[in-house]
mmCIF file of the C-alpha atoms, coordinates in Angstrom:
data_MODEL
# 
_entry.id   MODEL 
# 
loop_
_atom_site.group_PDB 
_atom_site.id 
_atom_site.type_symbol 
_atom_site.label_atom_id 
_atom_site.label_alt_id 
_atom_site.label_comp_id 
_atom_site.label_asym_id 
_atom_site.label_entity_id 
_atom_site.label_seq_id 
_atom_site.pdbx_PDB_ins_code 
_atom_site.Cartn_x 
_atom_site.Cartn_y 
_atom_site.Cartn_z 
_atom_site.occupancy 
_atom_site.B_iso_or_equiv 
_atom_site.pdbx_formal_charge 
_atom_site.auth_seq_id 
_atom_site.auth_comp_id 
_atom_site.auth_asym_id 
_atom_site.auth_atom_id 
_atom_site.pdbx_PDB_model_num 
ATOM 1  C CA . MET A 1 1  ? 56.254 -18.891 67.773 1.00 0.00 ? 1  MET A CA 1 
ATOM 2  C CA . PHE A 1 2  ? 53.067 -20.814 66.296 1.00 0.00 ? 2  PHE A CA 1 
ATOM 3  C CA . THR A 1 3  ? 50.092 -20.285 68.814 1.00 0.00 ? 3  THR A CA 1 
ATOM 4  C CA . ALA A 1 4  ? 46.856 -22.312 69.108 1.00 0.00 ? 4  ALA A CA 1 
ATOM 5  C CA . ASP A 1 5  ? 44.895 -19.246 67.388 1.00 0.00 ? 5  ASP A CA 1 
ATOM 6  C CA . LYS A 1 6  ? 47.403 -19.268 64.324 1.00 0.00 ? 6  LYS A CA 1 
ATOM 7  C CA . GLY A 1 7  ? 46.862 -22.750 63.855 1.00 0.00 ? 7  GLY A CA 1 
ATOM 8  C CA . ARG A 1 8  ? 43.251 -22.461 64.144 1.00 0.00 ? 8  ARG A CA 1 
ATOM 9  C CA . GLN A 1 9  ? 43.335 -19.758 61.792 1.00 0.00 ? 9  GLN A CA 1 
ATOM 10 C CA . LEU A 1 10 ? 45.427 -22.088 59.410 1.00 0.00 ? 10 LEU A CA 1 
ATOM 11 C CA . GLU A 1 11 ? 43.004 -25.104 59.968 1.00 0.00 ? 11 GLU A CA 1 
ATOM 12 C CA . ASP A 1 12 ? 40.105 -22.837 59.038 1.00 0.00 ? 12 ASP A CA 1 
ATOM 13 C CA . ALA A 1 13 ? 41.504 -21.530 56.059 1.00 0.00 ? 13 ALA A CA 1 
ATOM 14 C CA . LEU A 1 14 ? 42.370 -25.049 54.594 1.00 0.00 ? 14 LEU A CA 1 
ATOM 15 C CA . MET A 1 15 ? 38.774 -26.370 55.278 1.00 0.00 ? 15 MET A CA 1 
ATOM 16 C CA . MET A 1 16 ? 37.216 -23.314 53.454 1.00 0.00 ? 16 MET A CA 1 
ATOM 17 C CA . GLY A 1 17 ? 35.439 -23.967 49.783 1.00 0.00 ? 17 GLY A CA 1 
ATOM 18 C CA . ASP A 1 18 ? 37.008 -20.949 48.665 1.00 0.00 ? 18 ASP A CA 1 
ATOM 19 C CA . PRO A 1 19 ? 40.708 -20.721 48.239 1.00 0.00 ? 19 PRO A CA 1 
ATOM 20 C CA . VAL A 1 20 ? 42.734 -18.438 50.444 1.00 0.00 ? 20 VAL A CA 1 
ATOM 21 C CA . THR A 1 21 ? 45.219 -16.463 48.762 1.00 0.00 ? 21 THR A CA 1 
ATOM 22 C CA . GLU A 1 22 ? 46.623 -14.451 51.734 1.00 0.00 ? 22 GLU A CA 1 
ATOM 23 C CA . LEU A 1 23 ? 48.635 -16.441 53.662 1.00 0.00 ? 23 LEU A CA 1 
ATOM 24 C CA . THR A 1 24 ? 51.677 -15.428 55.625 1.00 0.00 ? 24 THR A CA 1 
ATOM 25 C CA . ILE A 1 25 ? 54.667 -17.770 55.415 1.00 0.00 ? 25 ILE A CA 1 
ATOM 26 C CA . ALA A 1 26 ? 57.968 -17.214 56.979 1.00 0.00 ? 26 ALA A CA 1 
ATOM 27 C CA . LEU A 1 27 ? 61.285 -18.739 55.625 1.00 0.00 ? 27 LEU A CA 1 
ATOM 28 C CA . GLU A 1 28 ? 64.711 -18.698 56.612 1.00 0.00 ? 28 GLU A CA 1 
ATOM 29 C CA . VAL A 1 29 ? 67.653 -20.205 54.486 1.00 0.00 ? 29 VAL A CA 1 
ATOM 30 C CA . ASN A 1 30 ? 71.039 -21.182 55.786 1.00 0.00 ? 30 ASN A CA 1 
ATOM 31 C CA . TYR A 1 31 ? 74.171 -22.072 54.379 1.00 0.00 ? 31 TYR A CA 1 
ATOM 32 C CA . PHE A 1 32 ? 77.821 -22.727 55.402 1.00 0.00 ? 32 PHE A CA 1 
ATOM 33 C CA . GLY A 1 33 ? 80.743 -21.946 53.135 1.00 0.00 ? 33 GLY A CA 1 
ATOM 34 C CA . LEU A 1 34 ? 83.061 -24.945 52.406 1.00 0.00 ? 34 LEU A CA 1 
ATOM 35 C CA . ASN A 1 35 ? 85.515 -23.252 50.258 1.00 0.00 ? 35 ASN A CA 1 
ATOM 36 C CA . ASN A 1 36 ? 85.423 -20.569 47.242 1.00 0.00 ? 36 ASN A CA 1 
ATOM 37 C CA . ALA A 1 37 ? 83.518 -22.786 45.289 1.00 0.00 ? 37 ALA A CA 1 
ATOM 38 C CA . GLU A 1 38 ? 81.338 -24.924 47.561 1.00 0.00 ? 38 GLU A CA 1 
ATOM 39 C CA . TYR A 1 39 ? 78.635 -24.190 49.719 1.00 0.00 ? 39 TYR A CA 1 
ATOM 40 C CA . LEU A 1 40 ? 76.677 -26.593 52.506 1.00 0.00 ? 40 LEU A CA 1 
ATOM 41 C CA . HIS A 1 41 ? 72.730 -26.505 53.316 1.00 0.00 ? 41 HIS A CA 1 
ATOM 42 C CA . PRO A 1 42 ? 71.095 -28.129 55.737 1.00 0.00 ? 42 PRO A CA 1 
ATOM 43 C CA . SER A 1 43 ? 68.357 -30.319 54.452 1.00 0.00 ? 43 SER A CA 1 
ATOM 44 C CA . TRP A 1 44 ? 65.895 -31.365 57.048 1.00 0.00 ? 44 TRP A CA 1 
# 
């Protein structure tokens, strides 16, 4: 869940003059097997 506090932290990090090298990112990849040779992955 993306809270206002996390949004504020991200905004502050992006506006800083020095680069921030420690930002936590969550990523999820889903794919569906169509057959033995092909897979479908949703692209949003």
